[in-house]
C-alpha angles and dihedrals in degrees: 000000000000091000092048092051091048091049094049091046089051090051093049091051090048091051092048092050094045092050099033093116093053089045090050092049090050092050089048089052092051092046090058096040108123100193091046093052089050093052091047092049092051094051093046094047091052092050093044094049094047093047096049092047089053092051096041099044104025101071106019088261115183105166094097098155091051091049090052091049090051089051090051092044091052089047093052091046091050099051092042090055090049090050092049090055091048094246095121137007134208138169123289114251110277122190095212093049088046092055091049091048097045095090087058092049088055092050090049090054090049092049099048093041095052088044092053091048093048090048090051093058102030132061116248093252094052091042092054094044094053090045086070089074089070087071091064092052092047094047094054089041088058089051089057101039107026105028092254125165132223111210126203090256091052089050089051090053089050090057090049089052091052091046092051090052091051090052091047091051090049093050094049093044093052089054094051107111102176140035087250090056090051092047091051089051094053093043087054092049092052092051091044091054093050089045091057092054093043093049095048090049093047096050097044095045093044091052091052092048092048090056091050098046099033089227116181122220097270091043089058093044092047095051096040094053099035094051093043095056097074091042090052095045093049090047090050093050093045103038107024129076112248096173114135089248095056091042089055089048092052095040105031115189094237095059104012093120090053093049094050092047091049089052092050090047092049086051090052089049089050088062089062095046093045094052097039093049093053089042093051094046092049100050095034124020137271092258092050087047091056092041091054087051088055095053089046090059094085097065091040092050091047091050088055090054092048103041103029139047095259123159111266116197139123093275097047094048091044091052091056094054095042088052091048089050090049089054091050093050089049091050089053091048093052092047092053090046091051091052092050091052092047094049114100113253118233116236113253 
């Protein structure tokens, strides 16, 4: 049996060496596959949103900065392990590159922190609907920085996105029964608004920096998470309550293990969203990346209705489908715009 195993292993190594060029070509093809990057980003974003909602809302968790630091730490540990085994590769740490990348790390911290705060106060359906507003900011940012264009159909989709957000706001407000519920809603709207601006800034500036540095996906992932860890830890120590009472509240003895495992799992899911975000931005565009996020809102919102105690009424359900329709209209608008840009121009 030992000789047979050794023989089969030798044959496998021989075949891999013989076909390594074909294998490398196949991997390069996958790495530059736009539709595959979009599908992967959708799946990872659903997992990430649901996992974070579970951690942030399930056990009265309020150490948001610490949770995000754990996620970044798990992400770094994962890709470092993969690199040690030769599965992936990324650039060695460079001080000059880190200094140039540090503003993006601060924007990443702002984006994920405001996202976690909004998700803490808002239901998943409302959170996902309001996230559509980021598309509008990114689209006009691309007009300013990358020579983009907003067509009349795209403008119509933006109006639908705003309309769906208004409906979602009305549905949640009508379900608020106490002053505390109303305060939580307005706090969630505030964090959601700041998250929209932080996300748009992060996506646009990261795309510009990727073009300047020629970073690959794992380079982006490595620097984003590594540089964000010290920022998150300092913010956690300065702004969050680490008293024994609050630690016991966040990690109660009866479900401490479940909380810690959920945090680690959310960190593992952040590996997927970190890579797939950078992958999707690189092989498509920042606007396409945000548009895919809009189309992805329907399954995410439905998961919130199914797995969490979200408000279910005519307004909340209608806002989900209006937001999804807005994403479809925007997708068609971008497709038509791409065809117009690709069509040969007749000489005047």
